[in-house]
Short mmCIF file of C-alpha atoms (C1' of nucleotides) and ligand atoms in Angstrom, two decimals:
data_model
loop_
_atom_site.label_atom_id
_atom_site.label_comp_id
_atom_site.label_asym_id
_atom_site.label_seq_id
_atom_site.Cartn_x
_atom_site.Cartn_y
_atom_site.Cartn_z
CA MET A 1 102.94 138.37 60.13
CA GLN A 2 106.08 139.22 62.07
CA ASP A 3 104.53 142.64 62.44
CA LYS A 4 101.35 141.20 63.90
CA ILE A 5 103.34 139.23 66.42
CA THR A 6 105.48 142.06 67.63
CA ALA A 7 102.35 144.19 67.84
CA ILE A 8 100.75 141.71 70.21
CA LEU A 9 103.82 141.64 72.42
CA ARG A 10 104.05 145.39 72.45
CA LYS A 11 100.36 145.77 73.22
CA HIS A 12 100.81 143.71 76.35
CA GLN A 13 103.98 145.55 77.32
CA LEU A 14 106.27 142.60 76.90
CA SER A 15 109.78 142.98 75.60
CA ILE A 16 110.25 141.47 72.20
CA THR A 17 112.49 138.43 72.30
CA GLU A 18 113.24 135.56 69.95
CA ALA A 19 111.61 133.00 72.21
CA ARG A 20 108.38 134.92 72.54
CA LYS A 21 108.16 135.65 68.86
CA LYS A 22 108.80 132.03 67.96
CA ILE A 23 106.28 130.59 70.42
CA LEU A 24 103.64 133.10 69.45
CA SER A 25 104.16 132.35 65.77
CA LEU A 26 103.78 128.63 66.46
CA PHE A 27 100.30 129.28 67.83
CA TRP A 28 99.53 131.50 64.89
CA GLU A 29 100.70 129.00 62.29
CA THR A 30 99.05 125.86 63.66
CA GLY A 31 95.81 127.65 64.46
CA ASN A 32 94.98 125.02 67.07
CA ALA A 33 95.79 124.65 70.73
CA LEU A 34 99.20 123.39 71.81
CA ALA A 35 100.46 121.53 74.84
CA HIS A 36 103.76 122.39 76.43
CA GLY A 37 105.15 119.22 74.89
CA ASP A 38 104.08 120.22 71.38
CA ILE A 39 105.93 123.48 71.68
CA GLU A 40 108.98 121.76 73.08
CA GLN A 41 109.09 119.42 70.10
CA LYS A 42 108.77 122.23 67.60
CA SER A 43 111.38 124.47 69.17
CA SER A 44 113.66 122.44 71.39
CA GLU A 45 116.66 123.28 69.26
CA ASP A 46 116.00 126.98 69.59
CA PHE A 47 115.11 127.32 73.25
CA ASP A 48 115.50 125.79 76.64
CA ARG A 49 112.59 123.94 78.20
CA VAL A 50 112.52 126.38 81.06
CA THR A 51 112.02 129.31 78.73
CA ILE A 52 108.92 127.64 77.33
CA TYR A 53 107.45 127.16 80.80
CA ARG A 54 108.10 130.77 81.67
CA THR A 55 106.85 132.13 78.36
CA LEU A 56 103.58 130.21 78.55
CA GLN A 57 103.02 131.41 82.09
CA THR A 58 103.67 135.01 81.07
CA PHE A 59 101.34 134.74 78.07
CA VAL A 60 98.52 133.36 80.24
CA GLU A 61 98.96 136.09 82.81
CA LYS A 62 98.93 138.79 80.14
CA GLY A 63 95.84 137.42 78.44
CA ILE A 64 97.59 136.42 75.22
CA ILE A 65 96.73 132.72 75.53
CA HIS A 66 94.21 130.76 77.59
CA THR A 67 94.32 127.28 79.09
CA ILE A 68 92.13 124.32 78.21
CA PRO A 69 91.63 121.70 80.93
CA THR A 70 92.25 118.06 80.05
CA SER A 71 91.96 114.64 81.65
CA ASP A 72 95.40 113.53 80.57
CA ASN A 73 97.57 115.85 82.63
CA SER A 74 98.66 117.89 79.65
CA VAL A 75 96.97 121.29 79.64
CA ARG A 76 96.53 122.86 76.22
CA TYR A 77 97.04 126.52 75.40
CA ALA A 78 95.42 128.59 72.66
CA LEU A 79 95.48 132.17 71.45
CA CYS A 80 92.99 134.54 73.00
CA LYS A 81 90.83 136.90 71.05
CA ASP A 82 91.45 140.60 71.34
CA GLU A 83 89.11 141.13 74.26
CA CYS A 84 91.30 139.24 76.71
CA ALA A 85 93.59 141.22 78.95
CA ALA A 86 95.84 140.68 81.92
CA GLY A 87 93.83 139.04 84.67
CA HIS A 88 90.62 138.94 82.65
CA HIS A 89 90.00 136.23 80.14
CA HIS A 90 86.85 136.17 78.04
CA ASP A 91 87.20 132.90 76.23
CA ASP A 92 83.70 131.57 76.65
CA HIS A 93 83.75 129.23 73.69
CA VAL A 94 83.64 125.46 73.60
CA HIS A 95 86.80 123.37 73.22
CA PHE A 96 87.09 120.12 71.37
CA ILE A 97 89.78 117.48 71.73
CA CYS A 98 89.95 114.76 69.07
CA ASP A 99 90.49 111.29 70.51
CA ASP A 100 91.96 110.19 67.17
CA CYS A 101 94.53 112.80 66.23
CA GLY A 102 94.77 114.67 69.53
CA THR A 103 94.16 118.03 67.90
CA THR A 104 92.56 120.55 70.22
CA TYR A 105 90.20 123.12 68.71
CA CYS A 106 88.73 126.39 69.89
CA ILE A 107 85.16 126.21 68.64
CA ASP A 108 84.62 129.96 68.52
CA GLU A 109 81.16 129.70 66.99
CA VAL A 110 79.74 127.75 69.94
CA SER A 111 79.64 129.59 73.23
CA VAL A 112 79.49 128.02 76.66
CA PRO A 113 75.92 127.98 78.02
CA LYS A 114 75.25 129.59 81.39
CA VAL A 115 74.38 127.14 84.15
CA LYS A 116 72.76 127.82 87.48
CA LEU A 117 74.73 126.51 90.42
CA PRO A 118 73.43 125.45 93.85
CA LYS A 119 73.22 128.11 96.57
CA GLY A 120 76.62 129.21 97.85
CA PHE A 121 78.62 128.36 94.74
CA SER A 122 79.81 131.24 92.59
CA ALA A 123 81.46 130.77 89.22
CA ILE A 124 84.51 132.65 88.02
CA GLN A 125 85.30 130.51 85.02
CA THR A 126 83.41 127.90 83.07
CA ASP A 127 85.05 125.42 80.73
CA LEU A 128 83.18 123.16 78.36
CA VAL A 129 85.44 120.54 76.85
CA ILE A 130 84.15 117.98 74.41
CA SER A 131 86.07 114.95 73.19
CA GLY A 132 85.25 112.77 70.24
CA THR A 133 86.12 112.72 66.55
CA CYS A 134 87.05 115.88 64.67
CA ASN A 135 86.07 116.83 61.14
CA LYS A 136 89.41 115.69 59.74
CA CYS A 137 89.28 112.26 61.35
CA GLU A 138 85.63 111.58 60.57
CA GLN A 139 85.95 108.37 58.52
CA MET B 1 80.12 100.32 104.79
CA GLN B 2 82.78 97.66 104.28
CA ASP B 3 79.98 95.57 102.81
CA LYS B 4 79.08 98.31 100.35
CA ILE B 5 82.68 98.55 99.23
CA THR B 6 83.25 94.86 98.69
CA ALA B 7 79.93 94.73 96.87
CA ILE B 8 81.11 97.34 94.40
CA LEU B 9 84.34 95.49 93.74
CA ARG B 10 82.53 92.20 93.32
CA LYS B 11 79.97 93.75 90.99
CA HIS B 12 82.76 94.83 88.68
CA GLN B 13 84.52 91.48 88.93
CA LEU B 14 87.57 92.77 90.70
CA SER B 15 89.36 90.76 93.33
CA ILE B 16 89.03 92.22 96.77
CA THR B 17 92.32 93.57 98.06
CA GLU B 18 93.36 95.87 100.86
CA ALA B 19 94.51 98.60 98.48
CA ARG B 20 91.29 98.67 96.53
CA LYS B 21 89.14 98.64 99.64
CA LYS B 22 91.15 101.45 101.18
CA ILE B 23 91.13 103.67 98.10
CA LEU B 24 87.43 103.12 97.50
CA SER B 25 86.65 103.95 101.10
CA LEU B 26 88.64 107.16 100.82
CA PHE B 27 86.35 108.28 98.00
CA TRP B 28 83.33 107.22 99.99
CA GLU B 29 84.39 109.04 103.15
CA THR B 30 85.44 112.36 101.64
CA GLY B 31 82.48 112.48 99.27
CA ASN B 32 84.39 114.78 96.96
CA ALA B 33 86.76 114.18 94.10
CA LEU B 34 90.39 113.29 94.77
CA ALA B 35 93.61 113.78 92.87
CA HIS B 36 96.25 111.11 92.76
CA GLY B 37 98.27 113.22 95.18
CA ASP B 38 95.46 113.40 97.71
CA ILE B 39 95.19 109.64 97.78
CA GLU B 40 98.92 109.27 98.07
CA GLN B 41 98.96 111.56 101.10
CA LYS B 42 96.17 109.70 102.82
CA SER B 43 97.56 106.23 102.23
CA SER B 44 101.25 106.44 101.49
CA GLU B 45 102.08 104.42 104.59
CA ASP B 46 99.81 101.62 103.50
CA PHE B 47 100.56 101.33 99.82
CA ASP B 48 103.12 101.96 97.16
CA ARG B 49 102.65 104.87 94.78
CA VAL B 50 102.55 102.49 91.86
CA THR B 51 99.62 100.63 93.33
CA ILE B 52 97.64 103.85 93.47
CA TYR B 53 98.31 104.57 89.80
CA ARG B 54 97.25 101.08 88.81
CA THR B 55 94.19 101.05 91.04
CA LEU B 56 92.90 104.38 89.73
CA GLN B 57 93.38 103.20 86.18
CA THR B 58 91.50 99.98 86.87
CA PHE B 59 88.66 101.84 88.57
CA VAL B 60 88.28 104.20 85.62
CA GLU B 61 88.26 101.33 83.14
CA LYS B 62 85.65 99.45 85.14
CA GLY B 63 83.39 102.46 85.51
CA ILE B 64 83.79 102.79 89.27
CA ILE B 65 85.25 106.30 89.12
CA HIS B 66 85.34 109.00 86.46
CA THR B 67 87.93 111.68 85.65
CA ILE B 68 87.51 115.42 85.88
CA PRO B 69 89.69 117.54 83.59
CA THR B 70 91.69 120.38 85.13
CA SER B 71 93.97 123.19 84.04
CA ASP B 72 96.59 122.44 86.64
CA ASN B 73 97.84 119.08 85.45
CA SER B 74 96.28 117.18 88.31
CA VAL B 75 93.26 115.22 87.11
CA ARG B 76 90.62 114.59 89.76
CA TYR B 77 88.71 111.33 90.21
CA ALA B 78 85.25 110.82 91.68
CA LEU B 79 82.86 107.95 92.31
CA CYS B 80 80.47 107.09 89.52
CA LYS B 81 76.79 106.51 90.01
CA ASP B 82 75.42 103.03 89.49
CA GLU B 83 74.70 103.46 85.81
CA CYS B 84 78.37 103.57 84.83
CA ALA B 85 79.94 100.39 83.56
CA ALA B 86 83.17 99.26 81.96
CA GLY B 87 83.75 101.34 78.87
CA HIS B 88 80.61 103.40 79.30
CA HIS B 89 80.49 106.32 81.64
CA HIS B 90 77.30 108.30 82.17
CA ASP B 91 78.50 111.10 84.38
CA ASP B 92 76.84 114.00 82.68
CA HIS B 93 76.83 116.33 85.65
CA VAL B 94 78.71 119.56 86.19
CA HIS B 95 81.95 119.68 88.16
CA PHE B 96 83.09 122.49 90.38
CA ILE B 97 86.61 123.24 91.57
CA CYS B 98 87.02 125.77 94.36
CA ASP B 99 89.86 128.22 93.80
CA ASP B 100 90.10 128.78 97.54
CA CYS B 101 90.17 125.36 99.13
CA GLY B 102 90.78 123.25 96.05
CA THR B 103 87.85 120.97 96.80
CA THR B 104 86.34 119.39 93.70
CA TYR B 105 82.62 118.69 93.69
CA CYS B 106 80.34 116.56 91.56
CA ILE B 107 77.26 118.77 91.16
CA ASP B 108 74.84 115.93 90.54
CA GLU B 109 71.80 118.18 90.46
CA VAL B 110 73.06 120.18 87.47
CA SER B 111 73.44 118.26 84.25
CA VAL B 112 75.63 119.21 81.32
CA PRO B 113 73.62 120.95 78.59
CA LYS B 114 73.73 119.51 75.09
CA VAL B 115 75.58 121.65 72.56
CA LYS B 116 75.46 121.49 68.79
CA LEU B 117 78.88 121.16 67.19
CA PRO B 118 79.98 122.27 63.71
CA LYS B 119 79.59 119.80 60.85
CA GLY B 120 82.04 116.91 61.02
CA PHE B 121 82.61 116.98 64.78
CA SER B 122 81.01 114.23 66.83
CA ALA B 123 81.02 114.19 70.61
CA ILE B 124 81.74 111.18 72.74
CA GLN B 125 82.16 112.93 76.05
CA THR B 126 81.31 116.38 77.32
CA ASP B 127 82.83 117.91 80.44
CA LEU B 128 81.64 121.10 82.03
CA VAL B 129 84.02 122.30 84.72
CA ILE B 130 83.38 125.46 86.68
CA SER B 131 85.84 127.12 89.01
CA GLY B 132 85.15 129.78 91.57
CA THR B 133 84.23 129.84 95.25
CA CYS B 134 82.41 126.95 96.90
CA ASN B 135 79.66 127.14 99.50
CA LYS B 136 82.10 126.51 102.35
CA CYS B 137 84.52 129.24 101.30
CA GLU B 138 81.88 131.85 100.47
CA GLN B 139 82.94 134.78 102.72
"C1'" DA C 1 126.58 154.60 73.47
"C1'" DA C 2 126.08 153.64 78.30
"C1'" DT C 3 123.24 152.00 81.85
"C1'" DA C 4 119.26 149.80 83.89
"C1'" DT C 5 116.13 146.18 83.50
"C1'" DT C 6 114.45 141.82 81.79
"C1'" DT C 7 114.95 137.51 79.83
"C1'" DT C 8 117.41 133.42 79.04
"C1'" DG C 9 120.30 129.16 79.64
"C1'" DC C 10 122.29 126.19 82.58
"C1'" DA C 11 122.72 123.28 86.41
"C1'" DA C 12 120.92 121.08 90.01
"C1'" DC C 13 117.07 119.46 91.89
"C1'" DA C 14 112.18 117.72 93.05
"C1'" DA C 15 108.02 115.66 91.72
"C1'" DA C 16 105.30 112.77 88.79
"C1'" DG C 17 104.69 108.84 86.01
"C1'" DT C 18 106.23 104.15 83.78
"C1'" DT C 19 107.94 99.39 83.39
"C1'" DG C 20 109.66 94.63 84.41
"C1'" DC C 21 109.91 91.19 87.50
"C1'" DA C 22 110.00 88.56 91.82
"C1'" DT C 23 106.98 88.03 95.77
"C1'" DT C 24 102.70 87.99 97.92
"C1'" DG C 25 97.77 87.68 98.13
"C1'" DT C 26 93.30 86.17 96.30
"C1'" DT C 27 90.08 83.00 94.19
"C1'" DG C 28 87.99 78.93 92.76
"C1'" DT C 29 88.26 73.89 92.97
"C1'" DA C 30 89.25 69.45 94.86
"C1'" DT D 1 91.06 73.17 104.38
"C1'" DA D 2 94.69 72.57 101.04
"C1'" DC D 3 96.18 73.31 96.52
"C1'" DA D 4 96.97 75.23 92.08
"C1'" DA D 5 96.07 79.04 88.97
"C1'" DC D 6 95.86 83.56 88.57
"C1'" DA D 7 96.02 88.46 89.76
"C1'" DA D 8 97.76 92.26 92.45
"C1'" DT D 9 101.48 94.37 94.84
"C1'" DG D 10 106.14 96.19 96.10
"C1'" DC D 11 110.42 97.35 94.77
"C1'" DA D 12 113.98 99.08 91.92
"C1'" DA D 13 115.38 101.39 88.18
"C1'" DC D 14 114.26 104.54 85.02
"C1'" DT D 15 112.04 108.46 82.16
"C1'" DT D 16 109.52 112.54 81.90
"C1'" DT D 17 107.82 116.72 83.68
"C1'" DG D 18 108.14 120.77 86.39
"C1'" DT D 19 110.83 124.19 89.68
"C1'" DT D 20 114.48 127.31 91.40
"C1'" DG D 21 118.68 130.27 91.79
"C1'" DC D 22 122.01 132.60 89.56
"C1'" DA D 23 125.29 134.25 86.07
"C1'" DA D 24 125.34 135.62 81.25
"C1'" DA D 25 123.05 137.57 77.44
"C1'" DA D 26 119.58 140.30 75.32
"C1'" DT D 27 116.44 144.11 75.35
"C1'" DA D 28 114.80 148.62 76.67
"C1'" DT D 29 115.63 153.28 78.36
"C1'" DT D 30 118.28 157.44 78.88
MN1 MN E 201 89.94 128.53 73.17
MN1 MN E 202 81.48 113.71 88.89
ZN1 ZN E 203 91.11 114.47 64.76
ZN1 ZN E 204 86.15 125.97 98.76
#
DNA sequence: AATATTTTGCAACAAAGTTGCATTGTTGTA
DNA sequence: TACAACAATGCAACTTTGTTGCAAAATATT
């Protein structure tokens, strides 16, 4: 597990630091997407807030994590699959945010459908975000 | 135009105030979606920041405007069509955010495709947000 | 092990968002 | 039109979130 994490950092040519290992392992352990605030709560005793901002930014740039847009001004981040690289994300799956528990899921098995845009518009990224009730909160 | 605006407010049983008329007319004039910050810039001399927060919240609750999720922690708001009402939005069109000029469009002519979710997940709202280059910024 | 490079923490700051309460504005009724 | 009831606004004070520069610490390279 620690090996896996250092391997990811090495692969993306990032120096291996405590903060990066810890934040990466948080994503790995929870399995779901995390907001900046979530990470801060789970590691505020270990690291400064600023380090978290900078680490998340680095991870996005390197293609280690991707962003998930939200309507509550709290972007979520989730681990990318192997195909993602610096400057080129390939996370074309659907995202789900539970209104009950707030958990944000990468629904890897459902891919984002292609849509045809009006003349003059060209797409670089498409995000499909669904909110509702997740399988754990289903009554 | 002023008539149209007061009619909307009346229809949703909101008292008619300067702030609400001004903010609604901003949406009407620009035609595109606006972030809180945009509205603040265009009306900061007329109204307090707090009033803008409260007005946007009221408009969303009443079904006058809808939110558009983003990955930059700055939710956009846009006018709803007539079918939206308090507690029930029906804005199932695609949204487009231009990476160049930042303009956010409601693409009314393209509707959000239905997707089948894994067992246990039930959707309440689906947002499809595309970013890229808009028809005005196309080289 | 010594040096070069990168990352981190801290401090100071700026921007964004929230809340309570007195004042002002709006609405419906007399 | 005047009045009372109610709702919206402005202001102040505050909290939370995000940014920046720089010295110290950690990591990588030789
Ligand atoms: Mn994802
Ligand atoms: Mn829209
Ligand atoms: Zn849930
Ligand atoms: Zn544009």
